mmCIF file of N, CA and C in Angstrom:
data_model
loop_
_atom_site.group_PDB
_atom_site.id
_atom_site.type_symbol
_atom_site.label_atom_id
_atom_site.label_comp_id
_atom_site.label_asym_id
_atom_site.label_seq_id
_atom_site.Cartn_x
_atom_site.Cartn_y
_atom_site.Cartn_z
ATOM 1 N N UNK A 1 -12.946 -13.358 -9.545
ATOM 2 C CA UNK A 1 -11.794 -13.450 -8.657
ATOM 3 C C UNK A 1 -11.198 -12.074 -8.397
ATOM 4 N N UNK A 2 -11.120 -11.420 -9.891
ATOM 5 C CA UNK A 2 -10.180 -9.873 -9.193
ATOM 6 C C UNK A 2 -11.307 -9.708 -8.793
ATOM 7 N N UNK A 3 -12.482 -9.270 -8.746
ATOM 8 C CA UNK A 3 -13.765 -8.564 -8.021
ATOM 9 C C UNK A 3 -13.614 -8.811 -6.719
ATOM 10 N N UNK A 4 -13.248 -9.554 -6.301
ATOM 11 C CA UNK A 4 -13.148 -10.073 -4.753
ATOM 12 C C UNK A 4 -12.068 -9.665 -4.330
ATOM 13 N N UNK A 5 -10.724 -9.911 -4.590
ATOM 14 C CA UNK A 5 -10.282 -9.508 -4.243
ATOM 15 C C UNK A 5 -10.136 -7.798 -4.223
ATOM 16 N N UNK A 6 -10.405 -6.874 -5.136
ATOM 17 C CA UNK A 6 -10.899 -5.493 -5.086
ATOM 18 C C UNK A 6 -11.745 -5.388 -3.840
ATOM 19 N N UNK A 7 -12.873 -6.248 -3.332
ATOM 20 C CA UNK A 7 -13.582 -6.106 -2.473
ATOM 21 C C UNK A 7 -12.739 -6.517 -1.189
ATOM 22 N N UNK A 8 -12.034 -7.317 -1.622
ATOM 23 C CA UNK A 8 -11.440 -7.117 -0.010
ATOM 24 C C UNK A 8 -10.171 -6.269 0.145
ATOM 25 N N UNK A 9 -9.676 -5.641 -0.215
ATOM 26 C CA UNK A 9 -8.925 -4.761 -0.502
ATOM 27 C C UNK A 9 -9.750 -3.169 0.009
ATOM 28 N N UNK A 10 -10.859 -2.818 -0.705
ATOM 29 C CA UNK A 10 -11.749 -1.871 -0.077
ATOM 30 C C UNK A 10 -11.891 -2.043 1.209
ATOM 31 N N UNK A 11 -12.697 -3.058 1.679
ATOM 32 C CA UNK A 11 -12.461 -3.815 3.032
ATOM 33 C C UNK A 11 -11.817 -3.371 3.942
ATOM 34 N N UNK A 12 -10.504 -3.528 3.733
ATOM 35 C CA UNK A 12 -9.456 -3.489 4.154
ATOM 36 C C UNK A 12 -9.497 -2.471 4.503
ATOM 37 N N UNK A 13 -8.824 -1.032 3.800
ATOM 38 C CA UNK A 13 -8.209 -0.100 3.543
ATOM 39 C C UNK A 13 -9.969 0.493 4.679
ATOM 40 N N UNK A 14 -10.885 0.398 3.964
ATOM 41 C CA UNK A 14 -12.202 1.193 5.430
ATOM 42 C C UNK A 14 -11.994 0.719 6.584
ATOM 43 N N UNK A 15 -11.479 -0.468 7.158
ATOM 44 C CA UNK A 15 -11.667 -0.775 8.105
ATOM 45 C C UNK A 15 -10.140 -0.133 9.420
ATOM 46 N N UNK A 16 -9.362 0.245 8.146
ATOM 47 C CA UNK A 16 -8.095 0.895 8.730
ATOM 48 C C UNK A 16 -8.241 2.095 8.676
ATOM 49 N N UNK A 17 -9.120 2.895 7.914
ATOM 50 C CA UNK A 17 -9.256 4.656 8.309
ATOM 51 C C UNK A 17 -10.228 4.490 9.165
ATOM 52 N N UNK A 18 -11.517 3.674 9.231
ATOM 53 C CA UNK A 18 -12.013 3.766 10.497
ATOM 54 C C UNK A 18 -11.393 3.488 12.002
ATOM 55 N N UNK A 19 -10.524 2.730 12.121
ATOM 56 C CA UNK A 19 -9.720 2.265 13.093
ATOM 57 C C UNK A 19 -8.427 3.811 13.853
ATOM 58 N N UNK A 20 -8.344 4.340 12.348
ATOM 59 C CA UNK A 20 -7.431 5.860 12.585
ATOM 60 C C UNK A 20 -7.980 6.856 12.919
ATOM 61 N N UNK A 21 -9.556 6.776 12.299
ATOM 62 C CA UNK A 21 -9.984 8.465 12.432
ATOM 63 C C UNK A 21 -10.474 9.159 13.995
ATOM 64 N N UNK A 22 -10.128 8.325 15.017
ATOM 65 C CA UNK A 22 -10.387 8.823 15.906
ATOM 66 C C UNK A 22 -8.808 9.158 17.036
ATOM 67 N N UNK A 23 -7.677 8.444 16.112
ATOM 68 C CA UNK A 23 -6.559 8.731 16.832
ATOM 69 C C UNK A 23 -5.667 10.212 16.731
ATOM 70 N N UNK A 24 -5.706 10.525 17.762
ATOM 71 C CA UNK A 24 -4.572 11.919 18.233
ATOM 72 C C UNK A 24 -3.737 11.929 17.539
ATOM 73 N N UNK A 25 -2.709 13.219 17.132
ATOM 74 C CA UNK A 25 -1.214 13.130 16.685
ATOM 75 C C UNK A 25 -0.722 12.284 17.586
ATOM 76 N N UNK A 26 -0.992 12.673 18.680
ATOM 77 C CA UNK A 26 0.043 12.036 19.539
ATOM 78 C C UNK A 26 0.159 10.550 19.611
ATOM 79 N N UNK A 27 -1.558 10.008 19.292
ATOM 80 C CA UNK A 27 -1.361 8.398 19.497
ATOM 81 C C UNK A 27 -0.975 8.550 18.177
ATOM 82 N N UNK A 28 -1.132 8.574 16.972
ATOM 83 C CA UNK A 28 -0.334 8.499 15.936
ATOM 84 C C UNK A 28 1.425 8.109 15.937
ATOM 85 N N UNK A 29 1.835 9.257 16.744
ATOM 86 C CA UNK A 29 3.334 9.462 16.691
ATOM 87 C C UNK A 29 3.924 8.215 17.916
ATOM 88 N N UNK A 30 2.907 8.010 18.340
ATOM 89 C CA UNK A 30 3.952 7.458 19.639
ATOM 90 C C UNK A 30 4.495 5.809 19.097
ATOM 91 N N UNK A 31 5.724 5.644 19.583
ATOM 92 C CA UNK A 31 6.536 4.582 19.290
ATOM 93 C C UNK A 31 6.967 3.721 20.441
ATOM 94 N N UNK A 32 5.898 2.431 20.958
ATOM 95 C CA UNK A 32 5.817 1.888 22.175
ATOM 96 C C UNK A 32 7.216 1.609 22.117
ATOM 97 N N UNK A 33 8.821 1.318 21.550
ATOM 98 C CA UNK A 33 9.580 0.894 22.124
ATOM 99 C C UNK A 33 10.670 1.767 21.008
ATOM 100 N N UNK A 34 12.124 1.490 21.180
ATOM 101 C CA UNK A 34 12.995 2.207 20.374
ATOM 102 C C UNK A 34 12.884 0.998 18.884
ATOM 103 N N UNK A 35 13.123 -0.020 18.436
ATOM 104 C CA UNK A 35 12.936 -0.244 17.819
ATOM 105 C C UNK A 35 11.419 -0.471 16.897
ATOM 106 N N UNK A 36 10.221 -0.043 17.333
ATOM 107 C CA UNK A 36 9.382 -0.197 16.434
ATOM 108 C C UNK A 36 8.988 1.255 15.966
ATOM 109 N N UNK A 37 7.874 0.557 15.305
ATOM 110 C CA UNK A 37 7.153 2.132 14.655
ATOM 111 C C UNK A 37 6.195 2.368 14.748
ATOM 112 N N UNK A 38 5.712 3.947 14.985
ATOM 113 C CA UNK A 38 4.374 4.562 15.448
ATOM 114 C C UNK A 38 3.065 4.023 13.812
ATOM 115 N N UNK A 39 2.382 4.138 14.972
ATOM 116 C CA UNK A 39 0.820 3.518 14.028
ATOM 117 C C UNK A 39 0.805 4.726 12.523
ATOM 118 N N UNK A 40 1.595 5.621 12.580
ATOM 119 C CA UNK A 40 1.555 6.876 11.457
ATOM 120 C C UNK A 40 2.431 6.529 10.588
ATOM 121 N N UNK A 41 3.619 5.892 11.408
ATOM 122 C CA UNK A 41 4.643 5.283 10.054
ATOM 123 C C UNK A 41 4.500 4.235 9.279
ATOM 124 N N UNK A 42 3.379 3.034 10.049
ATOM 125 C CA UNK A 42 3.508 1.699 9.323
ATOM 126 C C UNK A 42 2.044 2.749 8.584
ATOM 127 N N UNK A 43 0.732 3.218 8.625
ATOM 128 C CA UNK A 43 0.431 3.984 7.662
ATOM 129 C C UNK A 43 0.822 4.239 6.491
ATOM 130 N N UNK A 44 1.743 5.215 6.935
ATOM 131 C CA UNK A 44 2.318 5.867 5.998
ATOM 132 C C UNK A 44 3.693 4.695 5.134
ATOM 133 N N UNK A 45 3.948 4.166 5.420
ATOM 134 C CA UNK A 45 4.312 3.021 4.926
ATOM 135 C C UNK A 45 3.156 2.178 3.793
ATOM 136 N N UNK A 46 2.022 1.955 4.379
ATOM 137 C CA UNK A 46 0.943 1.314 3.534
ATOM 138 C C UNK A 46 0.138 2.117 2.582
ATOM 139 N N UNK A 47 0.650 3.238 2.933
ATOM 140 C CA UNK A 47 0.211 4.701 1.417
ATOM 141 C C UNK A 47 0.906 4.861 0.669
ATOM 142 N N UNK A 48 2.499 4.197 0.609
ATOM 143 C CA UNK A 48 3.884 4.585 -0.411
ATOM 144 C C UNK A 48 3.629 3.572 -1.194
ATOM 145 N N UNK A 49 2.925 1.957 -0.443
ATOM 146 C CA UNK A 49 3.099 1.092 -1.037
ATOM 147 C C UNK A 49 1.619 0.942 -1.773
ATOM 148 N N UNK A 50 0.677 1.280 -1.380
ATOM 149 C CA UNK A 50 -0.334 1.356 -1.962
ATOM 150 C C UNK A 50 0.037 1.986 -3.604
ATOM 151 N N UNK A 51 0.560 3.465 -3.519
ATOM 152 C CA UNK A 51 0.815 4.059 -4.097
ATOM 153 C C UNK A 51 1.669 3.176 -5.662
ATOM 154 N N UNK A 52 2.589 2.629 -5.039
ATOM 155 C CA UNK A 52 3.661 1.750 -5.781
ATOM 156 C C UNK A 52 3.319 0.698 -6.700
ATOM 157 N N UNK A 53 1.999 -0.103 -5.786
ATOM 158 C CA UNK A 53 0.649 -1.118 -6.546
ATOM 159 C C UNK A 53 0.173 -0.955 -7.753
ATOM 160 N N UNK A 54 -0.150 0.788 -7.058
ATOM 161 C CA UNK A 54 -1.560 1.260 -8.269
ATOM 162 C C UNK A 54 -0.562 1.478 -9.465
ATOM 163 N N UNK A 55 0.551 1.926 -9.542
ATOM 164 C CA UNK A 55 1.413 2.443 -10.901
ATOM 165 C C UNK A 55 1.592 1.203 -11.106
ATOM 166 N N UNK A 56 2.334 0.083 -10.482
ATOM 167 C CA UNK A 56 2.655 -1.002 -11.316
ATOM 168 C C UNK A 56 1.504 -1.835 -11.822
ATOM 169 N N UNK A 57 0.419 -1.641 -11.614
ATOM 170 C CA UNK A 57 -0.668 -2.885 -11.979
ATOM 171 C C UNK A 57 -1.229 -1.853 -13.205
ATOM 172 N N UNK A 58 -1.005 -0.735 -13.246
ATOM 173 C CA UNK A 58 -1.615 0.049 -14.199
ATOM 174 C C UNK A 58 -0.881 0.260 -15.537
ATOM 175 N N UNK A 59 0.522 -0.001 -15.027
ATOM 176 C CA UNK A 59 1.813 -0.103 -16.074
ATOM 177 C C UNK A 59 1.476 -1.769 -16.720
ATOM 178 N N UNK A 60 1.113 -2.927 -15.902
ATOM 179 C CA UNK A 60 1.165 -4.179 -16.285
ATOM 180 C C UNK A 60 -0.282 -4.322 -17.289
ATOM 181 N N UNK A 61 -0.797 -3.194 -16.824
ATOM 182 C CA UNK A 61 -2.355 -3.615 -17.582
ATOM 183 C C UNK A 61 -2.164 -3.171 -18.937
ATOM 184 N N UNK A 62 -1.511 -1.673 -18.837
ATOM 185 C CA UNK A 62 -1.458 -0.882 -20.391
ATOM 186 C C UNK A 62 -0.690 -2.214 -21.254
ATOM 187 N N UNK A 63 0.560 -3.006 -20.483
ATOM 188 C CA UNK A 63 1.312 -3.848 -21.379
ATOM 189 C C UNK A 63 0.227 -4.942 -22.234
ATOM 190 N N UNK A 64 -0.236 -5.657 -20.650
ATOM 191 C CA UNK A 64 -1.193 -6.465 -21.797
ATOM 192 C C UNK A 64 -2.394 -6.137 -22.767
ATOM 193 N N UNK A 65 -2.485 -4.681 -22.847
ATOM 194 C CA UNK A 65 -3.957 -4.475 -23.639
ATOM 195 C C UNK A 65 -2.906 -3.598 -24.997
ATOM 196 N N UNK A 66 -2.051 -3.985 -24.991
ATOM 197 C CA UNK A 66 -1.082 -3.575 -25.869
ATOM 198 C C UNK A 66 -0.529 -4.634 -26.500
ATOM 199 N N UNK A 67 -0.715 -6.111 -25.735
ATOM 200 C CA UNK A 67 -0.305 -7.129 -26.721
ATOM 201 C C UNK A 67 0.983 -7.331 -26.096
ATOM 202 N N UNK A 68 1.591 -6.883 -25.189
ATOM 203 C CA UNK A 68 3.100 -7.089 -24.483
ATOM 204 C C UNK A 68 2.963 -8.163 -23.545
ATOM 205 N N UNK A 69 3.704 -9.089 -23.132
ATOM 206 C CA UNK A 69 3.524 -9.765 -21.642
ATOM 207 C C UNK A 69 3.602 -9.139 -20.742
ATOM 208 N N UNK A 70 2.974 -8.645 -19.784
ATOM 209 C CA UNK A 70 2.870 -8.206 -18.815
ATOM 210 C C UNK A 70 3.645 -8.279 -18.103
ATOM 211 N N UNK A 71 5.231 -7.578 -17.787
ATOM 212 C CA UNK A 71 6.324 -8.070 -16.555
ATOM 213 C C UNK A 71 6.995 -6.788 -16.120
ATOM 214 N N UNK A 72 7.024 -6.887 -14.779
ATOM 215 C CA UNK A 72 7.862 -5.596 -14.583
ATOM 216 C C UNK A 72 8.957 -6.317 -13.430
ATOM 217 N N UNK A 73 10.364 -5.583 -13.781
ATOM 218 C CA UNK A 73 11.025 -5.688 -12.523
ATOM 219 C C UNK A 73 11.676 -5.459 -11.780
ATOM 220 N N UNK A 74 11.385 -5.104 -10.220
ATOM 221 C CA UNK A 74 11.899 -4.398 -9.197
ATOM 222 C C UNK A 74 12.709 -4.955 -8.599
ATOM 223 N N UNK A 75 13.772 -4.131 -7.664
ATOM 224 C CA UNK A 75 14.876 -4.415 -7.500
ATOM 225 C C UNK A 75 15.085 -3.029 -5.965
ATOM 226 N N UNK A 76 15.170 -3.519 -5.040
ATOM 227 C CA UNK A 76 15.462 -2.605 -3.852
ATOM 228 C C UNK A 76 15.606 -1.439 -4.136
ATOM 229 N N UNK A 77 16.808 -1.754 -4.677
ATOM 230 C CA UNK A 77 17.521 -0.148 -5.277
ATOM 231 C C UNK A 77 16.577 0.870 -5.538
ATOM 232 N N UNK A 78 15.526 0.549 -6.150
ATOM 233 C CA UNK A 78 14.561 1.572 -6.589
ATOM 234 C C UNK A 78 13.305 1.877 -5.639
ATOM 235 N N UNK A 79 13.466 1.646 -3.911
ATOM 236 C CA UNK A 79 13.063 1.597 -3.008
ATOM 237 C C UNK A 79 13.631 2.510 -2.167
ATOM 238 N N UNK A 80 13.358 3.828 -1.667
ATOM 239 C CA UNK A 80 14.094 4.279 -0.588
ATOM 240 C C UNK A 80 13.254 4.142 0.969
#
């Protein structure tokens, strides 16, 4: 089950740098309306959170191979 999901997760994440690596700064930056966001921010949005994943699943793993229950918990606040 995690194997699969790891695999689709890889998946994922190739099928979105292939989808980027041919876009401009400019198509990057551009923001079709005032309220949304350019294809670079929701990105870069999915690299903070990527980022955020890998520490907490790596923090939850050390707990359980330590004999701890595995729990962590977040709270906005600790979101900028």
């Amino acid at each position: 089950m995690v194997q699969v999901n790891l695999e689709q997760l890889r998946a994922v994440r190739s099928r979105t740098l292939t989808l980027m690596q041919d876009l401009s700064p400019a198509q990057l930056d551009y923001v079709p309306a005032p309220d949304d966001w350019s294809v670079g921010a929701v990105v870069d949005h999915l690299i903070l959170s990527e980022q955020v994943l890998r520490r907490d699943i790596a923090l939850l793993t050390e707990q359980a191979k330590a004999g701890q229950t595995p729990y962590l918990y977040r709270s906005f606040a600790e979101f900028n």
